[in-house]
Coordinates of C-alpha atoms and ligand atoms in Angstrom, one line a residue:
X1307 CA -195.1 57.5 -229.3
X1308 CA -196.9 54.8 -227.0
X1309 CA -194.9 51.8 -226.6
X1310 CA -196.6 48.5 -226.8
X1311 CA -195.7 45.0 -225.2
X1312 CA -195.3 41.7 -226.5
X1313 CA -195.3 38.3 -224.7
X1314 CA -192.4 35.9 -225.7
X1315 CA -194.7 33.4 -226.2
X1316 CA -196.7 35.0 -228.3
X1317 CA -200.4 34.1 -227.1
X1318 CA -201.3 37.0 -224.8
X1319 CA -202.1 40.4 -225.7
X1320 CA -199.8 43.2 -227.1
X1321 CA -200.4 45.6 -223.9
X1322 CA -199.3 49.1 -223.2
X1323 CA -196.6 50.0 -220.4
X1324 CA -199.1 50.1 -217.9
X1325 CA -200.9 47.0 -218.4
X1326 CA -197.3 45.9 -218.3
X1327 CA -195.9 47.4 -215.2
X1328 CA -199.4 45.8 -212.8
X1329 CA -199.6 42.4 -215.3
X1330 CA -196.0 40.9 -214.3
X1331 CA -196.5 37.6 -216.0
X1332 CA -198.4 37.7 -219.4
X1333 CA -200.9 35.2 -219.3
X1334 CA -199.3 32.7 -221.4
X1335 CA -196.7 31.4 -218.8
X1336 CA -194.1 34.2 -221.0
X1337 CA -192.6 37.2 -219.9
X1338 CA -193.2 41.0 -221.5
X1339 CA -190.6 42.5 -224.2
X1340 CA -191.4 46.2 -226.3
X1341 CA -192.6 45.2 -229.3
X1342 CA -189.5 47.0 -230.5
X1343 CA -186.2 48.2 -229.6
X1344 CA -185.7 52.7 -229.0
X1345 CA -182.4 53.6 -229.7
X1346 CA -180.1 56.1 -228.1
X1347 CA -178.4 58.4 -230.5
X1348 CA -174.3 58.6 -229.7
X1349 CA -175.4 62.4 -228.9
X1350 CA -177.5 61.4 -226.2
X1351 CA -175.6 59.3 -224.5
X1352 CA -172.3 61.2 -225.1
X1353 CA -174.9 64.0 -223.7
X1354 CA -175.3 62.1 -220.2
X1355 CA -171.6 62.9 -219.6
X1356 CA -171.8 64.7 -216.5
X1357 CA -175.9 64.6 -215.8
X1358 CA -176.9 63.5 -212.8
X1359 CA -178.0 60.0 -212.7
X1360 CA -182.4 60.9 -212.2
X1361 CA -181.6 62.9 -215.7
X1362 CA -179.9 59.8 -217.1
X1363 CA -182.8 57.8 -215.4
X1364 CA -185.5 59.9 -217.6
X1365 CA -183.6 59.7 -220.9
X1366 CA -183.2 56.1 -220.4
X1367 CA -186.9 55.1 -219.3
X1368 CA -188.9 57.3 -221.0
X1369 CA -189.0 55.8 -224.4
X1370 CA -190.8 52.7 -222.9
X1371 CA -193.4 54.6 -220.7
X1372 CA -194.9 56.8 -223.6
X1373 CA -197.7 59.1 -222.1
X1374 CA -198.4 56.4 -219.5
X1375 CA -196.8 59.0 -217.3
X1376 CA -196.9 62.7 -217.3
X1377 CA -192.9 63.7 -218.0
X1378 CA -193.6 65.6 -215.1
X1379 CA -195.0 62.8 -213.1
X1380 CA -192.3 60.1 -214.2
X1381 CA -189.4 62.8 -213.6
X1382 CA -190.6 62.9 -209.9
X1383 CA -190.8 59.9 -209.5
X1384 CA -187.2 59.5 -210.6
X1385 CA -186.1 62.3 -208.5
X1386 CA -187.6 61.2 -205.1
X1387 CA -186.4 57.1 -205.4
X1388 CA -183.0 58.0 -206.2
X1389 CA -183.4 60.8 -203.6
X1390 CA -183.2 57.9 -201.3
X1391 CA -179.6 56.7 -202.0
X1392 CA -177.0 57.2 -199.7
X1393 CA -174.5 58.2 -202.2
X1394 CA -174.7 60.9 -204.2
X1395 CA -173.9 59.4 -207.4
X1396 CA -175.7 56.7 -206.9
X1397 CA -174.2 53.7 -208.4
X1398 CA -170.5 55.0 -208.1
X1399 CA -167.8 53.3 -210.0
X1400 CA -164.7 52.4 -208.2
X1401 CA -161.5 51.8 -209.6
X1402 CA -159.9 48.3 -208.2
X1403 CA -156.8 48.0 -210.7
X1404 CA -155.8 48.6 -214.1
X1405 CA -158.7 49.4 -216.2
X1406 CA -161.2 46.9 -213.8
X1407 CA -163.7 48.3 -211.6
X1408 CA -166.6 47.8 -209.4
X1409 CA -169.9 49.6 -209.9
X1410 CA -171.5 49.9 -206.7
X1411 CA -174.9 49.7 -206.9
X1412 CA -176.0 49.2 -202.9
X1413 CA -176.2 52.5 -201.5
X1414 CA -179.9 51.7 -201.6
X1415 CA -182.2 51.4 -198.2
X1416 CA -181.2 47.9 -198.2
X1417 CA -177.8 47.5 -199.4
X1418 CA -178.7 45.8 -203.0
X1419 CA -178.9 46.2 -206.2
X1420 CA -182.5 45.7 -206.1
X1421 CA -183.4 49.0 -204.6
X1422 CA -182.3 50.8 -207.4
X1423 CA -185.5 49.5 -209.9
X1424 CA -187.6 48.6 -206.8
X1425 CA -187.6 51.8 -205.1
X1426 CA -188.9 53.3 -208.8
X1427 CA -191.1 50.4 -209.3
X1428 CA -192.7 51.1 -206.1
X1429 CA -193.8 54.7 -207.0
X1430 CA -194.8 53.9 -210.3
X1431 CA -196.8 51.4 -209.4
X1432 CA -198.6 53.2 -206.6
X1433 CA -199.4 56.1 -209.2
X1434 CA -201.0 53.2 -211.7
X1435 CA -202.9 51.8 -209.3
X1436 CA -204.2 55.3 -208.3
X1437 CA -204.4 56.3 -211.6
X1438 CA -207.0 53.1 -212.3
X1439 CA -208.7 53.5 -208.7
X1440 CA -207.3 49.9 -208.0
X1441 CA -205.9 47.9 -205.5
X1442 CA -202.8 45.2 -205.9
X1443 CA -201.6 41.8 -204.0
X1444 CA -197.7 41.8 -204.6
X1445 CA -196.4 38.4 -204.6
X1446 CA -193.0 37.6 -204.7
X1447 CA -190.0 35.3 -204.7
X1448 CA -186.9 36.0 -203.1
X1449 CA -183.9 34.1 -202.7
X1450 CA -182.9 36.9 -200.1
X1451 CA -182.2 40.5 -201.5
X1452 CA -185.3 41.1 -203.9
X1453 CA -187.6 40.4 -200.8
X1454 CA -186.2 43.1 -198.7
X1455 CA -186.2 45.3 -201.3
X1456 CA -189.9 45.1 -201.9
X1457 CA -190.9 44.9 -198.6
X1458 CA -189.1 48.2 -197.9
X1459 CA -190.3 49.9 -200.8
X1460 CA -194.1 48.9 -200.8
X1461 CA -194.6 48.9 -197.3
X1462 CA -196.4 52.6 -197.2
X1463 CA -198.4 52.0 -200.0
X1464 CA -201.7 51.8 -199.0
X1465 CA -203.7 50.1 -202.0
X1466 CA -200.7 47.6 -202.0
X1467 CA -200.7 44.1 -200.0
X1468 CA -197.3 42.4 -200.0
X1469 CA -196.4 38.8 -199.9
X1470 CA -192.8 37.8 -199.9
X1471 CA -191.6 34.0 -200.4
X1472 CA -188.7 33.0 -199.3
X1473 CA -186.8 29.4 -199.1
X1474 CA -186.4 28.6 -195.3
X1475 CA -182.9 28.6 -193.8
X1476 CA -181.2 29.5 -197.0
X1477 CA -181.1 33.6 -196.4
X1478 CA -178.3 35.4 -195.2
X1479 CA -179.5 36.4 -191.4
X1480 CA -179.7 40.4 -192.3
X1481 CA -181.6 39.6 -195.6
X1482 CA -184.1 37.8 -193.4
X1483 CA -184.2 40.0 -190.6
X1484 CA -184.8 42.9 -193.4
X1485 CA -188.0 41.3 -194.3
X1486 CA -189.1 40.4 -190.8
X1487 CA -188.9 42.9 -188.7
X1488 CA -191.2 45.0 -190.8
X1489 CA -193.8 45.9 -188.7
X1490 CA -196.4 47.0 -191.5
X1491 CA -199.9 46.1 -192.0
X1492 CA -200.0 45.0 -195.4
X1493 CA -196.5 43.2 -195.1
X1494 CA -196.1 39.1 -195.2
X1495 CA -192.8 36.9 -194.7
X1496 CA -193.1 33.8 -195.3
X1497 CA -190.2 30.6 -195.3
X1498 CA -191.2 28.3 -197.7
X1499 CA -189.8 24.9 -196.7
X1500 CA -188.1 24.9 -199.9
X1501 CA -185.4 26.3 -201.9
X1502 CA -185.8 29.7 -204.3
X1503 CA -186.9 27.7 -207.4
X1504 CA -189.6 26.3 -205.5
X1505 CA -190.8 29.8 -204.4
X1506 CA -190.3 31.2 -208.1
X1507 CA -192.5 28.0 -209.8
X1508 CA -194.8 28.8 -206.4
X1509 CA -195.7 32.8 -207.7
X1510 CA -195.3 31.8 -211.1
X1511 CA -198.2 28.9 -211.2
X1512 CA -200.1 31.7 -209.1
X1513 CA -200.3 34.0 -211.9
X1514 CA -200.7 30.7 -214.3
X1515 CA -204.0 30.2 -212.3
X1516 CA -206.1 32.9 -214.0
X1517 CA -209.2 32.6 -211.8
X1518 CA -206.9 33.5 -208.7
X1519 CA -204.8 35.7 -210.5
X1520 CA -207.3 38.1 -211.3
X1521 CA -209.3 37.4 -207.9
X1522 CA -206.8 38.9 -206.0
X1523 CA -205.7 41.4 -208.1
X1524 CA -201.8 40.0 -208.1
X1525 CA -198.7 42.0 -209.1
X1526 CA -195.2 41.1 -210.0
X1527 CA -192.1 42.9 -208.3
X1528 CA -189.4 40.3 -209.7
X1529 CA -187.8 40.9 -212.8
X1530 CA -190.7 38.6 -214.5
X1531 CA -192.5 42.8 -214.6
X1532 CA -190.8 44.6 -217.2
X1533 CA -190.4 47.4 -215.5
X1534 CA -187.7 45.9 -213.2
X1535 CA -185.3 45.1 -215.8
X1536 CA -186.2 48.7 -217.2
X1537 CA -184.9 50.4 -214.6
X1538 CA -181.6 48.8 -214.4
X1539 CA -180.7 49.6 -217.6
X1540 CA -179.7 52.9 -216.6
X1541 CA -176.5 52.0 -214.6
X1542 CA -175.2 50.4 -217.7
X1543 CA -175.4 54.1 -219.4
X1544 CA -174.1 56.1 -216.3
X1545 CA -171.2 53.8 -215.7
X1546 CA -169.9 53.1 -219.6
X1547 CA -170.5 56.9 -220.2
X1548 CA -168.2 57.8 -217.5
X1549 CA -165.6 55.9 -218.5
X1550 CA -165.7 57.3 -222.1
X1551 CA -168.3 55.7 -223.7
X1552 CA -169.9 56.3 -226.4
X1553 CA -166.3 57.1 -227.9
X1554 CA -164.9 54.1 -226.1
X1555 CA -166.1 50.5 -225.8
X1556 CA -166.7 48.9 -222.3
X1557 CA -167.5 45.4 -220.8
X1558 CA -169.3 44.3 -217.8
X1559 CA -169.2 41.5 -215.5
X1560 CA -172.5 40.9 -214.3
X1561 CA -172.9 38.5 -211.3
X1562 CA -176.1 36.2 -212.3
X1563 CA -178.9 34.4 -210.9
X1564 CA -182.1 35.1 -212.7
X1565 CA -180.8 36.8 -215.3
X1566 CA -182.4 40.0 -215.2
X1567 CA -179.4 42.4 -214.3
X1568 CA -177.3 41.0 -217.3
X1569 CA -180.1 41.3 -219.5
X1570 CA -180.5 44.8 -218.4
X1571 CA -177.2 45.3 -220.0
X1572 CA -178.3 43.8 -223.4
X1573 CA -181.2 46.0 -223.5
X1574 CA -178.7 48.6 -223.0
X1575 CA -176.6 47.6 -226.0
X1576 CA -179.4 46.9 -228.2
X1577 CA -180.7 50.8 -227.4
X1578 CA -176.7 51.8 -229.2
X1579 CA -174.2 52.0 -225.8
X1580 CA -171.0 50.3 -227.0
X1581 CA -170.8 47.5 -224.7
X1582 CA -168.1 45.1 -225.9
X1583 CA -169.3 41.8 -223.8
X1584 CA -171.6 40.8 -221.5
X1585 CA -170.3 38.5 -218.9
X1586 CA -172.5 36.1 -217.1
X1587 CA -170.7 35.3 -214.1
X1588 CA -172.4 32.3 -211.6
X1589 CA -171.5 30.2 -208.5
X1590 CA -171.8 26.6 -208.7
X1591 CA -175.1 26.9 -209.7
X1592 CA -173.6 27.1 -213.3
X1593 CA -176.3 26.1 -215.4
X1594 CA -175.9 29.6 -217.2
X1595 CA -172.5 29.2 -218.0
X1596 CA -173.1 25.4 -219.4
X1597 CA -175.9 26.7 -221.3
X1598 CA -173.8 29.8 -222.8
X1599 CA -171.1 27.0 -223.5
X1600 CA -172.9 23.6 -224.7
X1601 CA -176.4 25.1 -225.7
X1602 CA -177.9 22.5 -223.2
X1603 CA -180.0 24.3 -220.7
X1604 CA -180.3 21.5 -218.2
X1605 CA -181.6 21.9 -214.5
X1606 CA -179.6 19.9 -212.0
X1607 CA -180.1 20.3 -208.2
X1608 CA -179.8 23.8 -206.2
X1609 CA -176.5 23.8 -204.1
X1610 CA -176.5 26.1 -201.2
X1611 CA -172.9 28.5 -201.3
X1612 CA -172.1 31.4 -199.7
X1613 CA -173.6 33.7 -202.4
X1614 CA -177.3 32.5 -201.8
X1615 CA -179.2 35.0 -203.6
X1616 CA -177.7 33.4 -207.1
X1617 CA -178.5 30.0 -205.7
X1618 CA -181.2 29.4 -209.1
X1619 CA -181.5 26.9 -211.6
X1620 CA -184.3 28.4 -214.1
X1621 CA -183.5 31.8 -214.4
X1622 CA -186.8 33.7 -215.1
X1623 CA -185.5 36.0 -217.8
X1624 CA -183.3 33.8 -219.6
X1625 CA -186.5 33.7 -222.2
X1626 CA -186.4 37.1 -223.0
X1627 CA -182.7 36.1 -224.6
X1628 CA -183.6 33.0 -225.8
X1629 CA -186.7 34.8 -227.1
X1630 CA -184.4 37.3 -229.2
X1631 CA -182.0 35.2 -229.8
X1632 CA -184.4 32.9 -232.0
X1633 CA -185.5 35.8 -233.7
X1634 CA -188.5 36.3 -231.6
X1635 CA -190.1 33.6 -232.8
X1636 CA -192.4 32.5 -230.1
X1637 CA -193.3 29.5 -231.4
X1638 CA -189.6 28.4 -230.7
X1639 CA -189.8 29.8 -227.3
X1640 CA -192.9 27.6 -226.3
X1641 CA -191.2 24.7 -227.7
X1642 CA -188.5 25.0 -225.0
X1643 CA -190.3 26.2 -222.1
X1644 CA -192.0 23.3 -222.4
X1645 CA -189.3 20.7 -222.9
X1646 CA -188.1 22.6 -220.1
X1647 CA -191.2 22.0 -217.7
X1648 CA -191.4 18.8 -218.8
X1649 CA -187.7 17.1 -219.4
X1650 CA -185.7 19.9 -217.0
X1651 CA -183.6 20.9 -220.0
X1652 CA -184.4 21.9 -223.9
X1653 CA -180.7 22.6 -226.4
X1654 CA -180.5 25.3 -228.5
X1655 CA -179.9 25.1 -232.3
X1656 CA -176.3 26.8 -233.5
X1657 CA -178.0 29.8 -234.9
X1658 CA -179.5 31.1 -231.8
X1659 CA -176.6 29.5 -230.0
X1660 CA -174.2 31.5 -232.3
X1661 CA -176.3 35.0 -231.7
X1662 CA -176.0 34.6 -227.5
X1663 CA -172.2 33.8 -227.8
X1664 CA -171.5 36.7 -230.4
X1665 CA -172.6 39.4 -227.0
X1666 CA -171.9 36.7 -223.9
X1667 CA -169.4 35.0 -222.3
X1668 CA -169.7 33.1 -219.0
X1669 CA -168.0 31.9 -216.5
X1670 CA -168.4 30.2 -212.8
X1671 CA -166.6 30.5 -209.1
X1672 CA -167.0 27.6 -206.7
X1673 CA -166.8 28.7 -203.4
X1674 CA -162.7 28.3 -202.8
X1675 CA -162.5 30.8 -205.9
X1676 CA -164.6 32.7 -204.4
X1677 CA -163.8 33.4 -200.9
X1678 CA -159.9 33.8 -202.6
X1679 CA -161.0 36.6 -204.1
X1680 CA -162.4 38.4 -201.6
X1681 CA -159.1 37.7 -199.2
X1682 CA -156.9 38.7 -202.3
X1683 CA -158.9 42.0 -203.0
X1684 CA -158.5 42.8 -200.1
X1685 CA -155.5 42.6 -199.3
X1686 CA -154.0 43.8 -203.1
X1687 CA -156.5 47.0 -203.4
X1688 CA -158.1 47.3 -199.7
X1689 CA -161.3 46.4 -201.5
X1690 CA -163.8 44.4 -199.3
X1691 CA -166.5 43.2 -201.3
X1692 CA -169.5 40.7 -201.0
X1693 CA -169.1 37.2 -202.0
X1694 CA -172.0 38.0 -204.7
X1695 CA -169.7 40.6 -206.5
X1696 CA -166.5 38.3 -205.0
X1697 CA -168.1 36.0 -207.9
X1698 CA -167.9 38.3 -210.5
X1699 CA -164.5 39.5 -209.5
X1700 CA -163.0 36.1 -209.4
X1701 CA -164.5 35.2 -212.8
X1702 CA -163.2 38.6 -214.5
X1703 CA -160.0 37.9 -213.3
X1704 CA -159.7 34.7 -215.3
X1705 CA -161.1 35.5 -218.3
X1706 CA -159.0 36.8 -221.3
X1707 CA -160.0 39.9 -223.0
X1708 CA -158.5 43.3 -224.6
X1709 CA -156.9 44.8 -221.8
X1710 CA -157.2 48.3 -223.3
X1711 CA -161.2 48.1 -223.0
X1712 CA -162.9 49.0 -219.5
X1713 CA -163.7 46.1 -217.3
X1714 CA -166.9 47.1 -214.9
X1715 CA -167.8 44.4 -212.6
X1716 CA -171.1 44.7 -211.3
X1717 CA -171.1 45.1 -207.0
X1718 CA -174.6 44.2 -206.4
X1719 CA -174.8 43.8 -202.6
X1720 CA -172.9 45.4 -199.5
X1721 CA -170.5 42.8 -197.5
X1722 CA -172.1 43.7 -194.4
X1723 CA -175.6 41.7 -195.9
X1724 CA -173.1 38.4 -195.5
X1725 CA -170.8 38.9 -192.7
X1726 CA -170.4 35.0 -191.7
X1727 CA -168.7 34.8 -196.0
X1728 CA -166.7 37.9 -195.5
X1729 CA -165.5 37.0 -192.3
X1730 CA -164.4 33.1 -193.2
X1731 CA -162.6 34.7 -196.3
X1732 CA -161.1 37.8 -195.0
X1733 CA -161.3 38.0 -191.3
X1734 CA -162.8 41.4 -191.5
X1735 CA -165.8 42.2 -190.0
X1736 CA -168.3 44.7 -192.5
X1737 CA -170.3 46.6 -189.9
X1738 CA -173.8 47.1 -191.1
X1739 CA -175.0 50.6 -191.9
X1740 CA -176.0 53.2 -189.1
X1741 CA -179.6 52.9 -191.3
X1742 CA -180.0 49.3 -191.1
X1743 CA -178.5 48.0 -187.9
X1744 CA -181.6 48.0 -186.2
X1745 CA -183.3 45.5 -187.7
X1746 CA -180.4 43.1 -185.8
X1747 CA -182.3 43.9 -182.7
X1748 CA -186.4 44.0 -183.8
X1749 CA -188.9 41.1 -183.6
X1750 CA -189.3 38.6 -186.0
X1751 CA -192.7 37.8 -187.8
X1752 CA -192.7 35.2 -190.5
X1753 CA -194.7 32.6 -191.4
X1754 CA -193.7 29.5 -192.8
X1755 CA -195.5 27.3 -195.0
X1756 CA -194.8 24.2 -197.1
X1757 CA -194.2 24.1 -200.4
X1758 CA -197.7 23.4 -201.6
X1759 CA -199.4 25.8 -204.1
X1760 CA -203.1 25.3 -202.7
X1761 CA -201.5 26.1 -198.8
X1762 CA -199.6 29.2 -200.2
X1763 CA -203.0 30.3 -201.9
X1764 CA -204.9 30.2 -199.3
X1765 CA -202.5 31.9 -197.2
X1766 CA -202.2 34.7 -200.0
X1767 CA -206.3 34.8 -200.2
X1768 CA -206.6 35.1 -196.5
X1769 CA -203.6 38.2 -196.4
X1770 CA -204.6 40.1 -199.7
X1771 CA -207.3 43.1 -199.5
X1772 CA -207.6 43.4 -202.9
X1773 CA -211.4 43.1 -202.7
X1774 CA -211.4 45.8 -200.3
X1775 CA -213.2 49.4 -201.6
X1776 CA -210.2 51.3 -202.5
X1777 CA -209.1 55.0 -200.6
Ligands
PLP2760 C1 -176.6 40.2 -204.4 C2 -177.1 39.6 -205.7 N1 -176.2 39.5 -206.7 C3 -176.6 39.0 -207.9 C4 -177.9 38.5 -208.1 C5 -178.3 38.0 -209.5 O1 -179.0 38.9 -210.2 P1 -180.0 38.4 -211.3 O2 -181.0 37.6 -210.7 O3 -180.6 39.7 -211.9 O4 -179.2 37.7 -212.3 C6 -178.8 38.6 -207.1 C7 -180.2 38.2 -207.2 O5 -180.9 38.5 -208.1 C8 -178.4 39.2 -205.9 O6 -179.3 39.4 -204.9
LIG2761 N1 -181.6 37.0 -206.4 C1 -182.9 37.4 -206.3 C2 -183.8 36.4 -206.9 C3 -185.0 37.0 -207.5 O1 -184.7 37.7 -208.6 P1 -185.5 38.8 -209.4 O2 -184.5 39.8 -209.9 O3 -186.3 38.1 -210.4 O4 -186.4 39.5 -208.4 C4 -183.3 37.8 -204.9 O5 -182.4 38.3 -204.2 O6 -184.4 37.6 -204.5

């Protein structure tokens, strides 16, 4: 069966996973859903017990690629990004106390959570654009970890230009140094004087802009492209499996930003894993958890906190829940998109309301909360974690719940990507891996640029080869 692609707002075309995977944004301003739902038998997924995580990978993706890949082709794909992990589960579970634990999921080349769909994304993309005898320019938006993530993983492909946005002063000093010190060709870093939502609206009104969109051939490597969210999916399966699903339910604690990790964990329910609740767990930057409470999704300013890569206020792929939610009805969706563009906020009637609530809770840690629960962790289970997952931690600790039913917080970075946090909070000092120390010593190339669309254009136009023949 082929899978097809609808936009949540309903005016661009249906597409197949290909078009998908180079399109990123459809071109109505919305963002790419399957037109329906594959569901995992409980065989299957009781099957994964014991697989190794590539095998889980295929089982997981494959309904949503069709024949757009050889099996072949998309099982060695699998085979070599995971190959890259420097633990051989993967995304390991550890156990923290009774019934609550962390799913590490930054033993990636750049200590992330990113790496594990980026480092697939890159090779399926690369085998596209091959495929099609095309060229891409990647932009992107980072608010520190998906940028060094992309950069790492694209920076060998040759029909592949790479341009990564980033808000100026507001990355941790490793997630900027992982982005520039890449010495690579077709590799760009550049501050925006800005903060991440300014960077996001930047790459999204670049692919509104049809005429440069399709000039310079652009591609999408944040969770806007389908194939992002795709391929984090799959740790929801490995993880609830081992711990006993799909016999047993589980719950997650996801920490949130843009949305797209805890959505991954819907799509992973709505395929048939038994995940009791999704918890969206934020920093000050709440407006997830007023939304999820009130209805009201209303921007207010950015705050910078010692989590920075959840510092967001419109969280890309909060439409693709909305989206369901109103019973994919894209008419609905447009209606608040706009309001949203235009007023900063839109309120959602009590059905759809109702239908988030009934999967989500939420919940938010100011930066005391958060820094406590890194020094208590520490010292109560020896666990040192990053203030990102610290979030999570501190949120799950306070939230009531059936104590018999696994709690799995997601770890999405490694401490040592925000040593100045972990050492304020704990006064340990989280040495950086043997593989990434380095970059501490390279040179530095960035550019930075203001936060204009026309100088950020031009800037991408003058970097992107996309008109070049390709190899
Ligand atoms: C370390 C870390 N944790 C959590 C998040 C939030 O994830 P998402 O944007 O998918 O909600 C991010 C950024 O995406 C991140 O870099
Ligand atoms: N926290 C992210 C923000 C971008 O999110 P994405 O999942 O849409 O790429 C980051 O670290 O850049």
């Amino acid at each position: 069966m082929n899978p097809s692609y609808v936009s949540t707002r309903g005016e661009a075309p249906e597409l197949g996973f290909l078009d998908v995977l180079l399109a990123g944004l459809a071109r109505d301003g919305g963002l790419y859903v399957p037109s329906e739902w594959p569901h995992l038998s409980a065989e299957t997924i009781e099957s994964f017990a014991g697989a190794p995580y590539a095998a889980v990978a295929e089982a997981v993706i494959s309904p949503f690629v069709g024949d757009a890949f050889a099996p072949a082709d998309l099982r060695s794909m699998i085979d070599e990004a995971y190959a890259n992990f420097r633990h051989p589960a993967v995304a390991p579970l550890v156990q923290t106390g009774t019934n609550s634990f962390v799913l590490e999921l930054f033993h990636g080349p750049t200590l992330a959570f990113k790496d594990v769909a980026m480092q697939l994304l890159a090779r399926m993309m690369d085998r596209a654009l091959m495929l099609r005898g095309e060229r891409a320019t990647i932009v992107g938006a980072t608010s520190g970890d998906t940028g060094g993530a992309a950069i790492e993983a694209f920076r060998t492909c040759e029909r592949v230009d790479v341009i990564i946005l980033f808000p100026h002063g507001r990355v941790s000093d490793v997630q900027r140094r992982q982005m520039t010190t890449v010495d690579a060709p077709n590799v760009h870093a550049v501050a925006v004087e800005g903060n991440f939502d300014d960077c996001q609206a930047l790459v999204k009104a670049m692919f509104n802009d049809h005429r440069f969109r399709d000039g310079q051939k652009l591609a999408a490597v944040n969770s806007i492209n389908w194939a992002r969210i795709l391929a984090q999916v799959v740790y929801y399966f490995t993880s609830a499996v081992a711990l006993g699903a799909p016999h047993r339910p589980v719950s997650f604690v996801v920490p949130t930003g843009n949305f797209g990790d805890v959505f991954a964990g819907w799509v992973a329910k709505r395929m048939g894993l038994p995940i009791e609740r999704l918890v969206v767990a934020t920093n000050s930057n709440d407006i997830l958890a007023r939304t999820i409470e009130t209805g009201r999704c209303e921007v207010k300013g950015v705050h910078p906190t010692t989590s920075p890569s959840m510092d967001i206020q419109v969280s890309s792929n909060f439409e693709r829940l909305v989206f369901e939610a109103e019973g994919r009805d894209p008419a609905a969706v447009r209606r608040h998109m706009a309001s949203l563009g235009q007023a900063g906020a839109f309120t959602l009637g009590n059905t759809p309301l109702a239908a988030i609530r009934g999967e989500f809770d939420a919940g938010r840690a100011n930066e005391t909360e958060t820094s406590e629960t890194m020094r208590r962790l520490l010292r109560e289970s020896g666990y040192l974690s990053d203030p990102h997952t610290a979030v999570a931690l501190s949120v799950s600790q306070r939230l009531a719940g059936d104590p018999e039913v696994p709690r799995v917080v997601l770890g999405t970075a490694h401490p040592a990507k925000f040593p100045d946090a972990v050492i304020a909070a704990t006064g340990e000092h989280p040495d950086l891996p043997e593989h990434v120390a380095h970059i501490m010593q390279g040179a530095e190339r960035m550019t930075v640029l203001p936060n204009d669309l026309v100088t950020i254009q031009a800037f991408v136009a003058e970097k992107s080869r996309a008109s070049l023949e390709v190899v």
